[in-house]
Structure formats: structure tokens, C-alpha cells
mmCIF file of C-alpha atoms and ligand atoms in Angstrom:
data_model
loop_
_atom_site.group_PDB
_atom_site.id
_atom_site.type_symbol
_atom_site.label_atom_id
_atom_site.label_comp_id
_atom_site.label_asym_id
_atom_site.label_seq_id
_atom_site.Cartn_x
_atom_site.Cartn_y
_atom_site.Cartn_z
ATOM 1 C CA UNK A 522 98.865 110.593 107.227
ATOM 2 C CA UNK A 523 101.399 113.727 107.275
ATOM 3 C CA UNK A 524 99.715 115.362 110.301
ATOM 4 C CA UNK A 525 100.625 112.084 112.540
ATOM 5 C CA UNK A 526 103.995 111.609 110.875
ATOM 6 C CA UNK A 527 107.167 112.074 113.003
ATOM 7 C CA UNK A 528 110.805 112.323 112.600
ATOM 8 C CA UNK A 529 113.739 110.387 113.892
ATOM 9 C CA UNK A 530 117.374 111.426 114.017
ATOM 10 C CA UNK A 531 119.732 108.897 112.843
ATOM 11 C CA UNK A 532 121.667 109.165 116.275
ATOM 12 C CA UNK A 533 118.460 108.627 118.043
ATOM 13 C CA UNK A 534 117.521 105.304 115.981
ATOM 14 C CA UNK A 535 119.138 102.891 118.697
ATOM 15 C CA UNK A 536 117.630 104.386 121.430
ATOM 16 C CA UNK A 537 113.919 103.813 119.967
ATOM 17 C CA UNK A 538 114.563 100.250 118.869
ATOM 18 C CA UNK A 539 115.960 99.699 122.297
ATOM 19 C CA UNK A 540 112.619 101.191 123.799
ATOM 20 C CA UNK A 541 110.485 99.131 121.129
ATOM 21 C CA UNK A 542 112.477 95.733 122.615
ATOM 22 C CA UNK A 543 110.732 96.139 125.649
ATOM 23 C CA UNK A 544 107.289 95.247 123.803
ATOM 24 C CA UNK A 545 108.631 93.400 120.819
ATOM 25 C CA UNK A 546 111.522 91.074 119.706
ATOM 26 C CA UNK A 547 112.938 93.413 117.229
ATOM 27 C CA UNK A 548 114.646 92.452 113.991
ATOM 28 C CA UNK A 549 116.984 94.388 112.032
ATOM 29 C CA UNK A 550 119.086 93.897 108.794
ATOM 30 C CA UNK A 551 122.719 93.594 109.835
ATOM 31 C CA UNK A 552 125.825 93.413 107.750
ATOM 32 C CA UNK A 553 127.730 90.143 108.198
ATOM 33 C CA UNK A 554 130.606 89.872 105.934
ATOM 34 C CA UNK A 555 129.333 90.662 102.299
ATOM 35 C CA UNK A 556 125.795 89.717 103.478
ATOM 36 C CA UNK A 557 123.126 91.768 104.891
ATOM 37 C CA UNK A 558 120.830 89.596 107.312
ATOM 38 C CA UNK A 559 117.819 89.908 109.436
ATOM 39 C CA UNK A 560 119.144 89.771 112.906
ATOM 40 C CA UNK A 561 117.444 90.179 116.721
ATOM 41 C CA UNK A 562 118.261 93.716 117.567
ATOM 42 C CA UNK A 563 120.514 93.474 121.218
ATOM 43 C CA UNK A 564 118.703 96.345 123.122
ATOM 44 C CA UNK A 565 121.762 95.740 125.674
ATOM 45 C CA UNK A 566 124.168 96.738 122.802
ATOM 46 C CA UNK A 567 122.266 99.223 120.773
ATOM 47 C CA UNK A 568 125.231 100.822 119.114
ATOM 48 C CA UNK A 569 127.178 97.657 118.160
ATOM 49 C CA UNK A 570 124.034 96.298 116.158
ATOM 50 C CA UNK A 571 122.659 99.350 114.418
ATOM 51 C CA UNK A 572 120.664 98.627 111.260
ATOM 52 C CA UNK A 573 122.062 98.302 107.840
ATOM 53 C CA UNK A 574 119.815 100.374 105.828
ATOM 54 C CA UNK A 575 121.861 101.622 102.947
ATOM 55 C CA UNK A 576 122.249 97.982 101.123
ATOM 56 C CA UNK A 577 119.668 95.659 100.634
ATOM 57 C CA UNK A 578 119.291 92.670 102.497
ATOM 58 C CA UNK A 579 120.498 89.417 101.055
ATOM 59 C CA UNK A 580 117.774 87.482 102.389
ATOM 60 C CA UNK A 581 114.223 88.123 102.563
ATOM 61 C CA UNK A 582 112.530 88.907 105.848
ATOM 62 C CA UNK A 583 109.900 85.816 105.374
ATOM 63 C CA UNK A 584 111.901 83.632 108.125
ATOM 64 C CA UNK A 585 110.957 85.748 111.007
ATOM 65 C CA UNK A 586 107.439 84.862 110.212
ATOM 66 C CA UNK A 587 107.643 81.433 108.327
ATOM 67 C CA UNK A 588 110.866 80.008 110.364
ATOM 68 C CA UNK A 589 113.161 77.726 108.169
ATOM 69 C CA UNK A 590 112.520 75.168 110.561
ATOM 70 C CA UNK A 591 109.893 75.055 113.378
ATOM 71 C CA UNK A 592 108.021 72.464 115.362
ATOM 72 C CA UNK A 593 104.511 72.048 115.019
ATOM 73 C CA UNK A 594 103.680 69.078 117.359
ATOM 74 C CA UNK A 595 105.702 68.155 120.395
ATOM 75 C CA UNK A 596 105.287 64.284 121.173
ATOM 76 C CA UNK A 597 105.987 61.718 123.985
ATOM 77 C CA UNK A 598 104.960 57.914 123.969
ATOM 78 C CA UNK A 599 103.779 56.338 126.993
ATOM 79 C CA UNK A 600 102.449 53.136 128.131
ATOM 80 C CA UNK A 601 98.689 52.922 128.183
ATOM 81 C CA UNK A 602 97.783 51.909 132.097
ATOM 82 C CA UNK A 603 94.338 50.362 130.752
ATOM 83 C CA UNK A 604 95.866 48.486 127.756
ATOM 84 C CA UNK A 605 99.357 46.878 128.794
ATOM 85 C CA UNK A 606 101.278 46.461 125.642
ATOM 86 C CA UNK A 607 100.085 49.431 124.102
ATOM 87 C CA UNK A 608 101.089 52.566 124.004
ATOM 88 C CA UNK A 609 99.612 56.576 123.897
ATOM 89 C CA UNK A 610 100.925 59.537 122.687
ATOM 90 C CA UNK A 611 101.036 63.121 124.504
ATOM 91 C CA UNK A 612 100.643 65.981 121.895
ATOM 92 C CA UNK A 613 101.631 69.367 122.819
ATOM 93 C CA UNK A 614 101.242 72.213 120.141
ATOM 94 C CA UNK A 615 104.260 74.844 120.970
ATOM 95 C CA UNK A 616 102.882 78.130 122.708
ATOM 96 C CA UNK A 617 102.577 81.111 120.308
ATOM 97 C CA UNK A 618 105.778 83.446 120.124
ATOM 98 C CA UNK A 619 105.819 86.940 121.652
ATOM 99 C CA UNK A 620 105.249 89.779 119.268
ATOM 100 C CA UNK A 621 107.717 90.884 116.777
ATOM 101 C CA UNK A 622 108.769 94.011 115.098
ATOM 102 C CA UNK A 623 110.851 93.822 111.788
ATOM 103 C CA UNK A 624 112.752 97.462 111.269
ATOM 104 C CA UNK A 625 113.881 98.512 107.856
ATOM 105 C CA UNK A 626 112.648 95.908 105.360
ATOM 106 C CA UNK A 627 112.202 97.039 101.900
ATOM 107 C CA UNK A 628 108.866 97.461 100.381
ATOM 108 C CA UNK A 629 108.882 94.176 98.308
ATOM 109 C CA UNK A 630 109.552 92.191 101.582
ATOM 110 C CA UNK A 631 106.393 93.524 103.044
ATOM 111 C CA UNK A 632 104.617 92.732 100.072
ATOM 112 C CA UNK A 633 105.845 89.262 100.053
ATOM 113 C CA UNK A 634 103.858 88.659 103.125
ATOM 114 C CA UNK A 635 100.933 89.642 101.210
ATOM 115 C CA UNK A 636 101.346 86.797 98.991
ATOM 116 C CA UNK A 637 101.717 84.540 101.899
ATOM 117 C CA UNK A 638 98.586 85.714 103.782
ATOM 118 C CA UNK A 639 95.578 84.232 101.574
ATOM 119 C CA UNK A 640 97.348 80.948 101.324
ATOM 120 C CA UNK A 641 97.858 80.404 104.634
ATOM 121 C CA UNK A 642 94.474 82.153 105.897
ATOM 122 C CA UNK A 643 92.689 79.452 103.825
ATOM 123 C CA UNK A 644 91.450 81.721 101.174
ATOM 124 C CA UNK A 645 91.200 81.226 97.444
ATOM 125 C CA UNK A 646 90.546 77.482 97.700
ATOM 126 C CA UNK A 647 87.600 76.012 98.974
ATOM 127 C CA UNK A 648 88.042 73.851 102.081
ATOM 128 C CA UNK A 649 91.552 74.975 102.527
ATOM 129 C CA UNK A 650 92.867 74.686 106.174
ATOM 130 C CA UNK A 651 94.277 78.137 108.111
ATOM 131 C CA UNK A 652 97.635 77.533 109.002
ATOM 132 C CA UNK A 653 97.402 78.783 112.839
ATOM 133 C CA UNK A 654 101.423 78.879 112.975
ATOM 134 C CA UNK A 655 101.550 81.701 110.440
ATOM 135 C CA UNK A 656 98.693 83.337 111.445
ATOM 136 C CA UNK A 657 99.562 83.870 115.124
ATOM 137 C CA UNK A 658 103.101 85.064 114.140
ATOM 138 C CA UNK A 659 101.839 87.254 111.267
ATOM 139 C CA UNK A 660 99.307 88.758 113.528
ATOM 140 C CA UNK A 661 101.509 89.900 116.184
ATOM 141 C CA UNK A 662 104.301 91.028 113.799
ATOM 142 C CA UNK A 663 104.707 94.838 113.125
ATOM 143 C CA UNK A 664 106.570 95.888 109.658
ATOM 144 C CA UNK A 665 108.585 98.985 109.745
ATOM 145 C CA UNK A 666 108.901 99.871 105.997
ATOM 146 C CA UNK A 667 112.223 101.700 104.627
ATOM 147 C CA UNK A 668 111.353 103.306 101.572
ATOM 148 C CA UNK A 669 114.129 102.370 99.149
ATOM 149 C CA UNK A 670 116.567 105.264 98.465
ATOM 150 C CA UNK A 671 117.978 103.786 95.314
ATOM 151 C CA UNK A 672 117.227 100.562 93.700
ATOM 152 C CA UNK A 673 119.428 97.983 92.002
ATOM 153 C CA UNK A 674 120.052 96.868 88.220
ATOM 154 C CA UNK A 675 118.093 93.580 89.646
ATOM 155 C CA UNK A 676 115.130 95.238 90.992
ATOM 156 C CA UNK A 677 111.640 94.911 89.313
ATOM 157 C CA UNK A 678 109.002 96.016 91.742
ATOM 158 C CA UNK A 679 107.356 98.281 89.407
ATOM 159 C CA UNK A 680 106.676 95.237 86.914
ATOM 160 C CA UNK A 681 104.224 93.560 89.522
ATOM 161 C CA UNK A 682 102.472 96.302 91.312
ATOM 162 C CA UNK A 683 105.254 97.434 93.534
ATOM 163 C CA UNK A 684 107.293 100.986 93.936
ATOM 164 C CA UNK A 685 110.432 101.827 96.020
ATOM 165 C CA UNK A 686 108.102 103.541 98.395
ATOM 166 C CA UNK A 687 105.499 101.358 98.712
ATOM 167 C CA UNK A 688 103.445 100.923 102.047
ATOM 168 C CA UNK A 689 101.549 98.109 100.970
ATOM 169 C CA UNK A 690 101.622 95.544 103.847
ATOM 170 C CA UNK A 691 103.185 98.331 106.075
ATOM 171 C CA UNK A 692 102.621 99.409 109.445
ATOM 172 C CA UNK A 693 104.883 102.464 109.223
ATOM 173 C CA UNK A 694 106.757 103.737 106.234
ATOM 174 C CA UNK A 695 110.139 105.068 106.772
ATOM 175 C CA UNK A 696 111.913 107.341 104.692
ATOM 176 C CA UNK A 697 115.506 109.141 104.680
ATOM 177 C CA UNK A 698 115.033 112.735 105.511
ATOM 178 C CA UNK A 699 118.327 114.677 105.834
ATOM 179 C CA UNK A 700 119.781 113.756 109.101
ATOM 180 C CA UNK A 701 117.238 111.086 110.122
ATOM 181 C CA UNK A 702 113.881 109.186 109.188
ATOM 182 C CA UNK A 703 110.614 110.488 108.311
ATOM 183 C CA UNK A 704 108.036 107.805 109.651
ATOM 184 C CA UNK A 705 104.765 107.764 108.659
ATOM 185 C CA UNK A 706 101.877 105.340 110.417
ATOM 186 C CA UNK A 707 99.677 103.212 108.020
ATOM 187 C CA UNK A 708 98.015 101.462 110.586
ATOM 188 C CA UNK A 709 96.431 102.140 114.120
ATOM 189 C CA UNK A 710 99.444 99.664 115.401
ATOM 190 C CA UNK A 711 102.105 101.684 113.739
ATOM 191 C CA UNK A 712 100.613 104.839 115.239
ATOM 192 C CA UNK A 713 100.978 103.502 118.360
ATOM 193 C CA UNK A 714 104.636 102.242 118.118
ATOM 194 C CA UNK A 715 105.438 106.108 117.058
ATOM 195 C CA UNK A 716 104.181 107.372 120.472
ATOM 196 C CA UNK A 717 108.025 107.972 121.952
ATOM 197 C CA UNK A 718 109.676 110.890 123.428
ATOM 198 C CA UNK A 719 112.344 110.324 121.142
ATOM 199 C CA UNK A 720 110.405 111.398 118.007
ATOM 200 C CA UNK A 721 109.691 114.802 117.297
ATOM 201 C CA UNK A 722 106.550 115.975 114.929
ATOM 202 C CA UNK A 723 107.763 115.890 111.147
ATOM 203 C CA UNK A 724 107.906 119.648 109.933
ATOM 204 C CA UNK A 725 107.391 120.887 106.205
ATOM 205 C CA UNK A 726 111.003 120.511 105.187
ATOM 206 C CA UNK A 727 111.720 116.915 106.285
ATOM 207 C CA UNK A 728 108.313 116.078 104.904
ATOM 208 C CA UNK A 729 109.769 117.670 101.466
ATOM 209 C CA UNK A 730 113.164 115.998 101.733
ATOM 210 C CA UNK A 731 111.690 112.685 101.839
ATOM 211 C CA UNK A 732 109.283 112.964 98.970
ATOM 212 C CA UNK A 733 112.376 114.360 97.074
ATOM 213 C CA UNK A 734 114.405 111.258 97.871
ATOM 214 C CA UNK A 735 111.591 108.876 97.153
ATOM 215 C CA UNK A 736 111.023 110.462 93.585
ATOM 216 C CA UNK A 737 114.705 110.160 92.819
ATOM 217 C CA UNK A 738 114.614 106.535 93.757
ATOM 218 C CA UNK A 739 111.663 106.179 91.544
ATOM 219 C CA UNK A 740 113.301 107.388 88.592
ATOM 220 C CA UNK A 741 116.103 104.760 88.715
ATOM 221 C CA UNK A 742 113.843 102.304 87.968
ATOM 222 C CA UNK A 743 113.706 101.350 84.150
ATOM 223 C CA UNK A 744 110.051 101.403 83.081
ATOM 224 C CA UNK A 745 108.183 98.676 83.396
ATOM 225 C CA UNK A 746 106.889 96.471 80.202
ATOM 226 C CA UNK A 747 103.079 95.267 79.925
ATOM 227 C CA UNK A 748 103.223 91.703 81.412
ATOM 228 C CA UNK A 749 99.453 91.253 82.243
ATOM 229 C CA UNK A 750 99.263 88.693 79.368
ATOM 230 C CA UNK A 751 101.839 86.623 81.004
ATOM 231 C CA UNK A 752 99.337 84.170 82.997
ATOM 232 C CA UNK A 753 97.938 83.113 79.668
ATOM 233 C CA UNK A 754 100.885 83.462 77.633
ATOM 234 C CA UNK A 755 102.454 80.955 80.237
ATOM 235 C CA UNK A 756 99.405 78.440 80.001
ATOM 236 C CA UNK A 757 99.916 78.528 76.013
ATOM 237 C CA UNK A 758 103.776 78.046 76.529
ATOM 238 C CA UNK A 759 102.827 74.770 78.782
ATOM 239 C CA UNK A 760 103.241 71.603 76.370
ATOM 240 C CA UNK A 761 106.353 74.058 74.491
ATOM 241 C CA UNK A 762 109.008 71.616 75.855
ATOM 242 C CA UNK A 763 112.013 73.298 73.653
ATOM 243 C CA UNK A 764 110.982 76.841 74.969
ATOM 244 C CA UNK A 765 111.578 75.445 78.961
ATOM 245 C CA UNK A 766 114.407 73.335 78.065
ATOM 246 C CA UNK A 767 115.989 76.672 76.583
ATOM 247 C CA UNK A 768 115.397 78.738 79.420
ATOM 248 C CA UNK A 769 116.313 76.393 81.764
ATOM 249 C CA UNK A 770 119.656 75.167 80.180
ATOM 250 C CA UNK A 771 122.032 77.044 82.671
ATOM 251 C CA UNK A 772 119.917 76.100 85.737
ATOM 252 C CA UNK A 773 121.780 74.162 88.475
ATOM 253 C CA UNK A 774 118.930 73.138 90.618
ATOM 254 C CA UNK A 775 120.502 74.433 93.578
ATOM 255 C CA UNK A 776 117.139 76.162 95.007
ATOM 256 C CA UNK A 777 118.999 79.164 96.056
ATOM 257 C CA UNK A 778 116.273 81.318 94.138
ATOM 258 C CA UNK A 779 113.406 79.836 96.160
ATOM 259 C CA UNK A 780 115.368 79.755 99.591
ATOM 260 C CA UNK A 781 116.055 83.597 99.121
ATOM 261 C CA UNK A 782 112.446 84.651 97.474
ATOM 262 C CA UNK A 783 110.028 86.448 99.991
ATOM 263 C CA UNK A 784 107.135 84.781 98.119
ATOM 264 C CA UNK A 785 107.991 81.128 97.881
ATOM 265 C CA UNK A 786 106.214 79.368 100.948
ATOM 266 C CA UNK A 787 106.368 75.575 100.189
ATOM 267 C CA UNK A 788 107.380 73.340 103.324
ATOM 268 C CA UNK A 789 107.666 69.777 103.935
ATOM 269 C CA UNK A 790 107.030 68.066 107.232
ATOM 270 C CA UNK A 791 109.232 65.355 109.177
ATOM 271 C CA UNK A 792 108.722 63.556 112.409
ATOM 272 C CA UNK A 793 112.031 63.645 114.219
ATOM 273 C CA UNK A 794 112.359 61.046 117.330
ATOM 274 C CA UNK A 795 114.595 60.526 119.960
ATOM 275 C CA UNK A 796 113.573 57.752 122.568
ATOM 276 C CA UNK A 797 109.961 58.109 123.569
ATOM 277 C CA UNK A 798 110.179 61.960 122.706
ATOM 278 C CA UNK A 799 109.775 63.148 119.225
ATOM 279 C CA UNK A 800 108.722 66.205 117.185
ATOM 280 C CA UNK A 801 106.602 67.175 114.182
ATOM 281 C CA UNK A 802 108.845 69.821 112.317
ATOM 282 C CA UNK A 803 107.694 72.055 109.430
ATOM 283 C CA UNK A 804 110.894 72.897 107.374
ATOM 284 C CA UNK A 805 111.471 74.784 104.179
ATOM 285 C CA UNK A 806 111.352 73.078 100.656
ATOM 286 C CA UNK A 807 112.255 74.000 97.323
ATOM 287 C CA UNK A 808 110.265 73.128 94.129
ATOM 288 C CA UNK A 809 113.244 73.836 91.880
ATOM 289 C CA UNK A 810 115.503 70.944 93.458
ATOM 290 C CA UNK A 811 114.521 67.286 92.092
ATOM 291 C CA UNK A 812 113.390 65.701 95.501
ATOM 292 C CA UNK A 813 110.975 68.057 96.066
ATOM 293 C CA UNK A 814 108.445 65.859 93.987
ATOM 294 C CA UNK A 815 109.922 62.622 94.387
ATOM 295 C CA UNK A 816 107.428 60.275 95.133
ATOM 296 C CA UNK A 817 107.828 56.750 97.151
ATOM 297 C CA UNK A 818 107.347 54.771 94.430
ATOM 298 C CA UNK A 819 110.562 56.400 92.512
ATOM 299 C CA UNK A 820 108.292 58.373 90.352
ATOM 300 C CA UNK A 821 109.166 61.838 89.892
ATOM 301 C CA UNK A 822 106.684 63.911 87.911
ATOM 302 C CA UNK A 823 108.752 66.856 87.704
ATOM 303 C CA UNK A 824 112.416 64.726 86.962
ATOM 304 C CA UNK A 825 114.023 67.459 84.745
ATOM 305 C CA UNK A 826 115.035 71.181 85.462
ATOM 306 C CA UNK A 827 112.991 72.436 82.604
ATOM 307 C CA UNK A 828 109.623 70.893 84.198
ATOM 308 C CA UNK A 829 110.498 72.306 87.532
ATOM 309 C CA UNK A 830 111.443 75.866 86.309
ATOM 310 C CA UNK A 831 108.215 75.590 84.136
ATOM 311 C CA UNK A 832 106.322 74.912 87.186
ATOM 312 C CA UNK A 833 107.931 78.032 89.257
ATOM 313 C CA UNK A 834 107.451 80.796 86.949
ATOM 314 C CA UNK A 835 103.792 79.365 86.149
ATOM 315 C CA UNK A 836 103.169 79.408 89.595
ATOM 316 C CA UNK A 837 104.393 82.859 90.341
ATOM 317 C CA UNK A 838 102.895 84.535 87.026
ATOM 318 C CA UNK A 839 99.624 82.361 86.158
ATOM 319 C CA UNK A 840 98.413 80.135 88.608
ATOM 320 C CA UNK A 841 98.727 81.974 91.736
ATOM 321 C CA UNK A 842 97.019 85.223 90.054
ATOM 322 C CA UNK A 843 94.042 83.397 89.102
ATOM 323 C CA UNK A 844 93.671 81.957 92.407
ATOM 324 C CA UNK A 845 94.245 85.237 94.245
ATOM 325 C CA UNK A 846 92.708 88.370 92.699
ATOM 326 C CA UNK A 847 95.364 88.676 90.190
ATOM 327 C CA UNK A 848 98.128 89.483 92.236
ATOM 328 C CA UNK A 849 101.565 87.957 91.066
ATOM 329 C CA UNK A 850 103.334 85.822 93.349
ATOM 330 C CA UNK A 851 106.310 87.755 92.551
ATOM 331 C CA UNK A 852 107.435 91.363 94.076
ATOM 332 C CA UNK A 853 110.115 91.899 91.862
ATOM 333 C CA UNK A 854 112.894 91.640 94.429
ATOM 334 C CA UNK A 855 115.419 90.559 92.131
ATOM 335 C CA UNK A 856 117.031 88.367 94.813
ATOM 336 C CA UNK A 857 116.756 85.356 92.582
ATOM 337 C CA UNK A 858 118.468 87.023 89.853
ATOM 338 C CA UNK A 859 121.116 88.744 91.805
ATOM 339 C CA UNK A 860 122.078 85.315 93.664
ATOM 340 C CA UNK A 861 121.434 82.805 90.867
ATOM 341 C CA UNK A 862 124.919 81.356 90.271
ATOM 342 C CA UNK A 863 124.215 80.555 86.719
ATOM 343 C CA UNK A 864 122.539 83.666 85.449
ATOM 344 C CA UNK A 865 119.068 82.841 85.212
ATOM 345 C CA UNK A 866 116.823 86.085 85.332
ATOM 346 C CA UNK A 867 113.206 85.969 85.704
ATOM 347 C CA UNK A 868 112.420 88.883 83.779
ATOM 348 C CA UNK A 869 113.702 87.340 80.775
ATOM 349 C CA UNK A 870 111.453 84.337 81.083
ATOM 350 C CA UNK A 871 108.472 86.439 81.498
ATOM 351 C CA UNK A 872 109.189 88.530 78.469
ATOM 352 C CA UNK A 873 109.997 85.672 76.343
ATOM 353 C CA UNK A 874 106.880 83.932 77.053
ATOM 354 C CA UNK A 875 104.731 87.042 76.303
ATOM 355 C CA UNK A 876 106.888 87.505 73.366
ATOM 356 C CA UNK A 877 108.520 90.728 74.230
ATOM 357 C CA UNK A 878 112.028 89.725 73.886
ATOM 358 C CA UNK A 879 113.821 86.235 72.468
ATOM 359 C CA UNK A 880 117.274 87.269 74.143
ATOM 360 C CA UNK A 881 120.241 84.873 74.156
ATOM 361 C CA UNK A 882 120.696 82.965 76.578
ATOM 362 C CA UNK A 883 123.873 83.893 78.936
ATOM 363 C CA UNK A 884 127.284 82.475 77.631
ATOM 364 C CA UNK A 885 128.793 81.649 80.726
ATOM 365 C CA UNK A 886 127.653 81.699 84.242
ATOM 366 C CA UNK A 887 128.616 85.220 86.014
ATOM 367 C CA UNK A 888 130.660 85.267 89.334
ATOM 368 C CA UNK A 889 127.421 86.229 91.375
ATOM 369 C CA UNK A 890 127.771 85.733 94.721
ATOM 370 C CA UNK A 891 124.620 86.612 97.606
ATOM 371 C CA UNK A 892 125.774 89.700 99.191
ATOM 372 C CA UNK A 893 128.428 90.349 96.664
ATOM 373 C CA UNK A 894 129.246 93.262 94.242
ATOM 374 C CA UNK A 895 126.109 95.159 93.017
HETATM 375 S S1 LIG B 1180 119.469 79.937 91.984
HETATM 376 FE FE1 LIG B 1180 119.524 79.686 89.377
HETATM 377 S S2 LIG B 1180 120.532 77.863 89.210
HETATM 378 FE FE2 LIG B 1180 119.759 78.008 91.378
HETATM 379 S S3 LIG B 1180 117.990 76.764 91.252
HETATM 380 FE FE3 LIG B 1180 117.532 78.909 90.791
HETATM 381 S S4 LIG B 1180 117.431 79.215 88.669
HETATM 382 FE FE4 LIG B 1180 118.532 77.002 88.834
HETATM 383 S S1 LIG B 1181 110.728 85.174 92.164
HETATM 384 FE FE1 LIG B 1181 112.619 86.267 92.153
HETATM 385 S S2 LIG B 1181 112.276 88.602 91.717
HETATM 386 FE FE2 LIG B 1181 110.255 87.378 92.155
HETATM 387 S S3 LIG B 1181 109.830 87.559 94.639
HETATM 388 FE FE3 LIG B 1181 110.689 86.008 94.428
HETATM 389 S S4 LIG B 1181 113.066 86.282 94.407
HETATM 390 FE FE4 LIG B 1181 111.991 88.236 93.828
#
């Protein structure tokens, strides 16, 4: 891999992203107020929207491949010429979007898509349908992951098989190296994207500088506890209402944890109409809100927040790994911890469940604003 690694100076980054914009819709993290959000890169004004690479994005990158809301089918009602008084529906599936490139996502966000993949390509459960909308966006996306040069107190990727310099799911791994970035191709598509006159072959000094920066970042993570027994422990806790009531005591059911999570993939489907025209929309949904499981009869199998929290944690650490080759449906990005307005900490719930801690619950809600002070 090192033989074909390239180096790009910080000063040439905007130019390279501009070049790539001719082939891809390029997305990169950008600071907006106190938040860092993934935004389209504007090749017409490259210096005005340089990527923010020093601060972890507030949101995950999932909305680029799994939009917050997307049309599945457009439809139009028209009269049936052969049967007066009856109507026909014209149906149209929207065209596939063009290729996209996400630059500068942290390793946990790339690993998040690997949690989505088996769900949407129909593996793991017999007879499950393949989701063309997700799969065609995913196949046309190139991921340039930047290894983390530091970690936050909320990061715990090392608990769940990740690392600050993980290349899993990446097409290119970018690492800080002195005055620019070392770019290591991980896939053939990534290698092709490195074919640019703005890049130079990586020399020995830069390879060493990048490795040193990555080693330093890893040292900033606390050692991971052994949570390999979490799946079984959570199942054993299934009927322990007092445990779940205690863990969920501070939850406000706001759903922020699910919307910011790179691995939460639930959605709702609605039909919106205006006159004879309509659209079937798929929109994100959140299992932490009471409406998620409210049935038409008025019955709600997850009426209380303890049941909802139990489902979310159980799904990520027990049910999903059982279906999908033991991979946890959590990549340890820590966004749900950092942005929860009432201080619910998924790490504490998991370690409580396996009996590693019985830590006290937070006394008061901390002032914890998305994108706020780290
Ligand atoms: S972000 Fe916190 S308060 Fe909001 S639903 Fe999630 S756990 Fe509950
Ligand atoms: S559950 Fe929390 S820590 Fe895990 S991937 Fe989702 S947002 Fe990140």
C-alpha cells in the first residue's frame, strides 16, 4: 500500500477537491457556527469552503447515502380511457443520483456504513429485500477517511473493533503529515482518485510523520473493557424492568441520539399528494420516540422510555451482532453521549449490563449542546 501512497500539501487540497468535483459530487465537513456539518464542496469558490478537519463532525455522514427524506416513487393519477369513472396510476422511480465523494469523514463514520450494508443488501435474514435506493448511492460513493489526530473523551471506537486510524470501509485513508496529508489507497477506486498532478509520491519522512501522528492519537484513548459478553448479558437483562427504568430515568425521548448516530437506519414511509400528483417518501424515524411503535389501534408496545432504551441498546449490542457476523451496530463515535441533553451514556449502560460498573446516574442534566464545547 505504501508504494502507491501520495502526499498532498494543505495548500493544494482545495484544488484537488475542485478537480474531483468534475467527476463526483464532493462533500466535506464544514464549520457552521458551533457545529461541523457535511456540506457540498463548491468548486467555484474552493477557498471559501475549505474542509474543517480539526473538529469532529457534529453529525454523521449517513445522510449523504441515506438521505433524511427521499422520494421512492413519484405517481400521477389519471383517468382510465377504457373504463370511464375509473383511474390509473402512472408510477416513476426517480433516477439514480450521480457518484458522490465524501472527503474527511472520521473512521467511525465509514465503519457506520458497514453496519448499514448487510441490512440494505438483504443478507442476514431470509427473504429480506434489497434496497436499491441505498445500494445504488452506496456503490457510487467514494470515501476518503481521515484518521483522527486526537480523540474526544466521548470516543470509544476501540471498544467495538475500531481505531482512530481504521481504514475499514475506506477507499483512501488520509493522515496528517507535517504540512499536508498522506493519502493511502485502500481500494482500486481510491487509487484511481489519486491520479492527479497536484499530488506527489509520499517520501519516507512523511510516511513516518503520519504513522507517528496516528500512534499518538491511539494513545489518547483509554483502554477498552471487555464487552464481548454484552449480547448475552443484555438478553439476560431483558425482563429486568428496574434496571432499564434506572438507565432510562433521565431520557427525554428527544431522539437526538438516533438522528446523529452513523448506524441507526430506521425509516418511515408516507404518501404525500397534491391534486393528481403524489410522491412516496422514505424519511428517517427514531426508535427513541413514542410515535415510532404507535399502532393504528392506539396500542403501543413500547409505551415507556425504558422499553425504548432497552430496544435501542439491545439492538446495537445483542440482536444485530447475532444476525450480522458478531459486528456491533455501534461504532463508538460517541455522538449520542456528547449530544444527549440529559447525559445518557451508552458506555455506562453496556458496562452496567455486563456487571463491569454500577455507576451512579448523573445528578443533573449537563449543558451539552451539539457541536458545543468538547
Ligand atoms: S439523546 Fe438522550 S434524552 Fe434524547 S432520546 Fe437519546 S438518550 Fe434520550
Ligand atoms: S450508538 Fe452512539 S456511540 Fe454508537 S455509533 Fe451510534 S451515536 Fe455513535
